[in-house]
GROMACS .gro file of C-alpha atoms in nm:
model
  301
    1MET     CA    1   1.108  -3.241  -0.364
    2ARG     CA    2   1.027  -3.178   0.023
    3VAL     CA    3   1.011  -2.796   0.102
    4LEU     CA    4   1.029  -2.647   0.487
    5ILE     CA    5   0.802  -2.342   0.542
    6VAL     CA    6   0.923  -2.143   0.842
    7GLY     CA    7   0.634  -1.869   0.908
    8LEU     CA    8   0.267  -2.030   0.796
    9GLY     CA    9   0.117  -1.704   0.674
   10SER     CA   10  -0.100  -1.529   0.422
   11ILE     CA   11   0.249  -1.505   0.216
   12ALA     CA   12   0.326  -1.899   0.240
   13LYS     CA   13  -0.016  -1.919   0.105
   14LYS     CA   14   0.112  -1.836  -0.212
   15HIS     CA   15   0.399  -1.997  -0.232
   16ILE     CA   16   0.236  -2.280  -0.151
   17ASN     CA   17   0.035  -2.258  -0.440
   18ALA     CA   18   0.318  -2.199  -0.675
   19LEU     CA   19   0.507  -2.525  -0.565
   20HIS     CA   20   0.231  -2.793  -0.595
   21LEU     CA   21   0.162  -2.603  -0.970
   22ILE     CA   22   0.528  -2.670  -1.034
   23ASP     CA   23   0.540  -3.021  -0.877
   24PRO     CA   24   0.195  -3.149  -0.768
   25SER     CA   25   0.421  -3.442  -0.571
   26VAL     CA   26   0.592  -3.226  -0.343
   27GLU     CA   27   0.566  -3.284   0.056
   28ILE     CA   28   0.537  -2.967   0.223
   29TYR     CA   29   0.657  -2.914   0.613
   30ALA     CA   30   0.582  -2.639   0.841
   31LEU     CA   31   0.791  -2.576   1.140
   32ARG     CA   32   0.529  -2.449   1.368
   33SER     CA   33   0.540  -2.217   1.727
   34SER     CA   34   0.209  -2.363   1.907
   35LEU     CA   35   0.047  -2.715   1.943
   36THR     CA   36  -0.263  -2.574   1.865
   37ALA     CA   37  -0.183  -2.423   1.573
   38LYS     CA   38  -0.465  -2.453   1.302
   39PRO     CA   39  -0.354  -2.728   1.088
   40TRP     CA   40  -0.328  -2.665   0.661
   41GLU     CA   41  -0.440  -2.877   0.383
   42ASN     CA   42  -0.133  -3.068   0.216
   43VAL     CA   43   0.093  -2.925   0.486
   44ILE     CA   44   0.254  -3.198   0.701
   45ASP     CA   45   0.309  -3.001   1.071
   46MET     CA   46   0.680  -2.990   1.257
   47TYR     CA   47   0.767  -2.906   1.586
   48ASP     CA   48   1.106  -2.951   1.676
   49TRP     CA   49   1.421  -2.787   1.461
   50TYR     CA   50   1.668  -3.018   1.541
   51LYS     CA   51   1.460  -3.280   1.320
   52ILE     CA   52   1.521  -3.054   1.050
   53GLY     CA   53   1.831  -3.234   0.930
   54GLU     CA   54   1.670  -3.584   0.969
   55LYS     CA   55   1.404  -3.493   0.644
   56ASN     CA   56   1.595  -3.408   0.386
   57PHE     CA   57   1.492  -3.119   0.260
   58ASP     CA   58   1.540  -2.975  -0.074
   59PHE     CA   59   1.505  -2.583   0.078
   60VAL     CA   60   1.354  -2.414   0.297
   61ILE     CA   61   1.103  -2.089   0.266
   62ILE     CA   62   1.122  -1.826   0.520
   63SER     CA   63   0.838  -1.627   0.539
   64ASN     CA   64   0.792  -1.547   0.864
   65PRO     CA   65   0.737  -1.170   0.994
   66THR     CA   66   1.037  -0.948   0.879
   67SER     CA   67   1.153  -0.885   1.235
   68GLU     CA   68   1.231  -1.241   1.239
   69HIS     CA   69   1.460  -1.298   0.955
   70VAL     CA   70   1.760  -1.295   1.070
   71ASN     CA   71   1.709  -1.520   1.398
   72THR     CA   72   1.544  -1.770   1.147
   73ILE     CA   73   1.846  -1.761   0.922
   74LYS     CA   74   2.106  -1.836   1.213
   75ARG     CA   75   1.895  -2.068   1.324
   76LEU     CA   76   1.896  -2.290   0.986
   77ILE     CA   77   2.256  -2.194   0.888
   78GLY     CA   78   2.383  -2.534   1.011
   79PHE     CA   79   2.166  -2.744   0.795
   80ASN     CA   80   2.343  -2.582   0.507
   81LEU     CA   81   2.002  -2.570   0.281
   82PRO     CA   82   1.931  -2.374   0.041
   83LEU     CA   83   1.692  -1.998   0.141
   84PHE     CA   84   1.435  -1.880  -0.032
   85ILE     CA   85   1.334  -1.529   0.172
   86GLU     CA   86   1.024  -1.366   0.189
   87LYS     CA   87   1.106  -1.006   0.093
   88PRO     CA   88   1.257  -0.753   0.285
   89LEU     CA   89   1.547  -0.938   0.389
   90ASP     CA   90   1.489  -0.811   0.699
   91ASN     CA   91   1.406  -0.463   0.911
   92LYS     CA   92   1.751  -0.367   0.954
   93VAL     CA   93   2.071  -0.407   0.780
   94VAL     CA   94   2.223  -0.789   0.789
   95SER     CA   95   2.505  -0.818   0.944
   96GLU     CA   96   2.886  -0.854   0.707
   97ASP     CA   97   2.947  -1.105   0.960
   98LEU     CA   98   2.654  -1.322   0.904
   99ILE     CA   99   2.656  -1.298   0.518
  100ARG     CA  100   3.004  -1.402   0.499
  101GLU     CA  101   2.964  -1.696   0.700
  102ILE     CA  102   2.642  -1.796   0.444
  103GLU     CA  103   2.879  -1.719   0.110
  104GLU     CA  104   3.194  -1.977   0.336
  105ARG     CA  105   2.901  -2.265   0.378
  106GLY     CA  106   2.792  -2.237   0.001
  107ILE     CA  107   2.405  -2.183   0.124
  108LYS     CA  108   2.239  -2.090  -0.205
  109THR     CA  109   2.012  -1.729  -0.083
  110TYR     CA  110   1.758  -1.565  -0.272
  111VAL     CA  111   1.487  -1.338  -0.159
  112ALA     CA  112   1.170  -1.337  -0.314
  113CYS     CA  113   1.099  -0.988  -0.469
  114ASN     CA  114   0.908  -1.114  -0.737
  115LEU     CA  115   0.791  -0.815  -0.936
  116ARG     CA  116   1.159  -0.911  -1.098
  117PHE     CA  117   0.943  -1.210  -1.297
  118LEU     CA  118   0.674  -0.919  -1.421
  119HIS     CA  119   0.661  -0.939  -1.816
  120CYS     CA  120   0.664  -0.511  -1.856
  121ILE     CA  121   0.956  -0.513  -1.642
  122LYS     CA  122   1.148  -0.767  -1.777
  123GLU     CA  123   1.031  -0.634  -2.141
  124LEU     CA  124   1.121  -0.230  -2.023
  125LYS     CA  125   1.476  -0.383  -1.926
  126LYS     CA  126   1.503  -0.517  -2.306
  127ALA     CA  127   1.392  -0.128  -2.490
  128ILE     CA  128   1.635   0.078  -2.265
  129GLU     CA  129   1.916  -0.144  -2.291
  130GLY     CA  130   2.183   0.088  -2.423
  131LYS     CA  131   1.954   0.391  -2.404
  132ARG     CA  132   2.051   0.734  -2.326
  133ILE     CA  133   1.840   0.839  -1.999
  134ASN     CA  134   1.734   1.111  -1.846
  135GLU     CA  135   1.520   1.116  -1.588
  136VAL     CA  136   1.360   0.792  -1.423
  137ASN     CA  137   1.040   0.788  -1.223
  138VAL     CA  138   0.891   0.533  -1.012
  139TYR     CA  139   0.548   0.526  -0.829
  140CYS     CA  140   0.340   0.314  -0.623
  141GLY     CA  141   0.048   0.383  -0.422
  142SER     CA  142  -0.254   0.199  -0.286
  143TYR     CA  143  -0.439   0.179   0.020
  144LEU     CA  144  -0.359  -0.048   0.321
  145PRO     CA  145  -0.672  -0.095   0.470
  146ASP     CA  146  -0.773  -0.291   0.147
  147TRP     CA  147  -0.539  -0.509   0.183
  148ARG     CA  148  -0.674  -0.748   0.343
  149PRO     CA  149  -1.032  -0.693   0.394
  150GLY     CA  150  -1.214  -0.819   0.714
  151ILE     CA  151  -0.915  -0.720   0.912
  152ASP     CA  152  -0.827  -0.394   1.142
  153PHE     CA  153  -0.519  -0.284   0.885
  154ARG     CA  154  -0.382  -0.109   1.206
  155THR     CA  155  -0.329  -0.447   1.421
  156VAL     CA  156  -0.153  -0.596   1.154
  157TYR     CA  157   0.237  -0.588   1.087
  158SER     CA  158   0.252  -0.333   0.823
  159ALA     CA  159   0.122  -0.099   1.041
  160ILE     CA  160   0.359  -0.198   1.304
  161PRO     CA  161   0.746  -0.080   1.316
  162GLU     CA  162   0.834  -0.287   1.490
  163LEU     CA  163   0.723  -0.589   1.332
  164GLY     CA  164   0.915  -0.509   1.039
  165GLY     CA  165   0.610  -0.253   0.905
  166GLY     CA  166   0.620   0.065   0.687
  167VAL     CA  167   0.577   0.166   0.318
  168HIS     CA  168   0.907   0.178   0.238
  169LEU     CA  169   0.988  -0.193   0.358
  170ASP     CA  170   0.664  -0.318   0.219
  171LEU     CA  171   0.744  -0.167  -0.119
  172ILE     CA  172   1.108  -0.243  -0.154
  173HIS     CA  173   0.991  -0.433  -0.475
  174GLU     CA  174   1.047  -0.111  -0.643
  175LEU     CA  175   1.357  -0.009  -0.517
  176ASP     CA  176   1.465  -0.405  -0.644
  177TYR     CA  177   1.375  -0.336  -0.960
  178VAL     CA  178   1.542  -0.029  -1.005
  179TYR     CA  179   1.856  -0.152  -0.889
  180SER     CA  180   1.787  -0.466  -1.135
  181LEU     CA  181   1.737  -0.233  -1.412
  182LEU     CA  182   1.944   0.056  -1.355
  183GLY     CA  183   2.213  -0.088  -1.106
  184GLU     CA  184   2.386   0.041  -0.821
  185PRO     CA  185   2.304   0.439  -0.748
  186LEU     CA  186   2.627   0.675  -0.700
  187SER     CA  187   2.409   0.876  -0.386
  188THR     CA  188   2.071   0.833  -0.240
  189GLN     CA  189   1.855   1.064  -0.034
  190CYS     CA  190   1.500   0.975   0.090
  191ILE     CA  191   1.245   1.133   0.319
  192LYS     CA  192   0.971   0.928   0.493
  193SER     CA  193   0.691   1.051   0.679
  194HIS     CA  194   0.393   0.922   0.871
  195LYS     CA  195   0.143   1.208   0.852
  196SER     CA  196  -0.162   1.079   0.656
  197SER     CA  197  -0.524   1.046   0.806
  198LEU     CA  198  -0.440   0.632   0.871
  199GLY     CA  199  -0.277   0.767   1.190
  200ILE     CA  200  -0.025   0.458   1.177
  201GLU     CA  201   0.286   0.477   1.364
  202ALA     CA  202   0.508   0.315   1.090
  203TYR     CA  203   0.586   0.483   0.770
  204ASP     CA  204   0.318   0.574   0.502
  205TYR     CA  205   0.532   0.786   0.305
  206ALA     CA  206   0.879   0.749   0.133
  207HIS     CA  207   1.047   0.950  -0.163
  208TYR     CA  208   1.393   0.814  -0.258
  209PHE     CA  209   1.615   1.031  -0.496
  210LEU     CA  210   1.844   0.785  -0.597
  211GLU     CA  211   2.204   0.971  -0.866
  212TYR     CA  212   2.305   0.783  -1.100
  213ASP     CA  213   2.569   0.842  -1.410
  214GLY     CA  214   2.399   1.138  -1.565
  215PHE     CA  215   2.052   1.110  -1.439
  216TYR     CA  216   1.827   1.055  -1.109
  217ALA     CA  217   1.583   0.826  -1.010
  218ASN     CA  218   1.309   0.939  -0.813
  219VAL     CA  219   1.058   0.657  -0.638
  220GLU     CA  220   0.783   0.726  -0.439
  221LEU     CA  221   0.562   0.544  -0.218
  222ASN     CA  222   0.250   0.540  -0.004
  223TYR     CA  223  -0.005   0.376   0.194
  224TYR     CA  224  -0.317   0.628   0.124
  225ARG     CA  225  -0.400   0.662  -0.213
  226ARG     CA  226  -0.743   0.502  -0.242
  227ASP     CA  227  -0.748   0.481  -0.665
  228SER     CA  228  -0.418   0.214  -0.724
  229LYS     CA  229  -0.150   0.347  -0.946
  230ARG     CA  230   0.217   0.172  -0.984
  231PHE     CA  231   0.449   0.271  -1.276
  232ILE     CA  232   0.768   0.326  -1.385
  233GLU     CA  233   0.850   0.593  -1.664
  234VAL     CA  234   1.252   0.625  -1.837
  235VAL     CA  235   1.285   0.929  -2.035
  236CYS     CA  236   1.524   0.877  -2.250
  237ASP     CA  237   1.700   1.047  -2.503
  238ASP     CA  238   1.481   0.998  -2.779
  239VAL     CA  239   1.183   0.808  -2.645
  240THR     CA  240   1.007   0.832  -2.333
  241TYR     CA  241   0.871   0.459  -2.190
  242TYR     CA  242   0.596   0.415  -1.956
  243ALA     CA  243   0.535   0.083  -1.806
  244ASP     CA  244   0.184   0.006  -1.592
  245LEU     CA  245   0.271  -0.236  -1.377
  246LEU     CA  246  -0.103  -0.290  -1.291
  247THR     CA  247  -0.182  -0.340  -1.651
  248ASN     CA  248   0.141  -0.518  -1.714
  249SER     CA  249   0.170  -0.346  -2.008
  250VAL     CA  250   0.449  -0.074  -2.190
  251LEU     CA  251   0.390   0.252  -2.349
  252LYS     CA  252   0.670   0.384  -2.567
  253ASP     CA  253   0.558   0.791  -2.638
  254GLY     CA  254   0.221   0.727  -2.530
  255VAL     CA  255   0.127   0.416  -2.796
  256ASN     CA  256   0.098   0.065  -2.633
  257VAL     CA  257   0.409  -0.160  -2.806
  258PHE     CA  258   0.341  -0.401  -2.524
  259LYS     CA  259   0.047  -0.608  -2.367
  260SER     CA  260   0.096  -0.939  -2.106
  261ASP     CA  261  -0.223  -1.144  -1.981
  262GLN     CA  262   0.042  -1.237  -1.665
  263ARG     CA  263  -0.122  -1.079  -1.317
  264ILE     CA  264   0.134  -1.006  -1.040
  265ILE     CA  265  -0.027  -1.348  -0.856
  266ASN     CA  266   0.158  -1.561  -1.172
  267THR     CA  267   0.486  -1.376  -1.117
  268TYR     CA  268   0.493  -1.648  -0.782
  269LYS     CA  269   0.533  -1.938  -0.999
  270ASP     CA  270   0.777  -1.826  -1.249
  271GLN     CA  271   1.030  -1.700  -0.894
  272MET     CA  272   1.023  -2.025  -0.746
  273GLU     CA  273   1.083  -2.205  -1.094
  274PHE     CA  274   1.354  -1.991  -1.143
  275PHE     CA  275   1.513  -2.047  -0.755
  276ILE     CA  276   1.430  -2.432  -0.831
  277SER     CA  277   1.634  -2.409  -1.105
  278CYS     CA  278   1.877  -2.260  -0.933
  279VAL     CA  279   1.938  -2.500  -0.649
  280LYS     CA  280   1.928  -2.812  -0.915
  281ASN     CA  281   2.170  -2.653  -1.096
  282ASN     CA  282   2.402  -2.560  -0.848
  283VAL     CA  283   2.369  -2.157  -0.957
  284ASN     CA  284   2.371  -1.854  -0.695
  285PRO     CA  285   2.067  -1.672  -0.818
  286ASP     CA  286   1.989  -1.320  -0.871
  287ASN     CA  287   1.912  -1.078  -0.565
  288ASP     CA  288   2.097  -1.329  -0.341
  289ILE     CA  289   2.122  -1.224   0.037
  290LEU     CA  290   2.464  -1.035  -0.050
  291GLU     CA  291   2.291  -0.783  -0.322
  292SER     CA  292   1.927  -0.837  -0.086
  293ASN     CA  293   2.129  -0.656   0.191
  294ASP     CA  294   2.259  -0.365  -0.068
  295ILE     CA  295   1.916  -0.278  -0.181
  296LEU     CA  296   1.790  -0.304   0.183
  297LYS     CA  297   2.100  -0.073   0.299
  298ILE     CA  298   1.938   0.223  -0.002
  299CYS     CA  299   1.571   0.106   0.135
  300LEU     CA  300   1.646   0.229   0.511
  301LEU     CA  301   1.822   0.544   0.452
   0.00000   0.00000   0.00000
């Protein structure tokens, strides 16, 4: 297997580790923007876009800054290679013309929202199937300065709107897995702000109200909670389910009915295996560029 990466940052390392677990003989190339860029172990540097077609890559991972995703996709389209795109798809809604061209070329695309592969989310999806839902509450709060120890959080893309930063985009995972569980909402409202003590320009708080047939889903996100918390609660007619994403467990009316040793870091391998299987079997992945763009429209309200 031979894979090209565009954007060799911290998230790329997780995808590289997943690739090595799946195929220890994988050849990984990285398209570098500078001749002085620090080399990575087991990664071959490339500097010329025009040589991409000579390497017979199986697919491309796009993991550069969010604000560069669409430009990167446009440069890669001509090679007709499957595209594994790090979330979010972009920091603005992608044009229908670009999506149409990708579909007409038959290019496989997948936007990497790995929480779809978390065991408690998959278990919850089975548990609520066919249930009458009255209310859904989703919450994710964590402390941005703790995300990258030793680095000033104000200097990273998460804190800079122009680079695609903001809690709504960083934590689009929550909107993504709600969409995968419940489908497309009938209507959406949103409140976003950056009023906390973090003092950043990017949004550090977002609250979405998603209307479905017969119930609402509330999705609340923030960057400033020191004691991290991440959950989804589904209130049905006869039972309430609570999935804790940090402990990978599911409670039914307060009683633990499911627990997994899997951690979020483990989902990167599951996600990559899913994408590789889709490419090999010529199957269109869930959360392709069209579906992901629909979720992005909700996110950017």
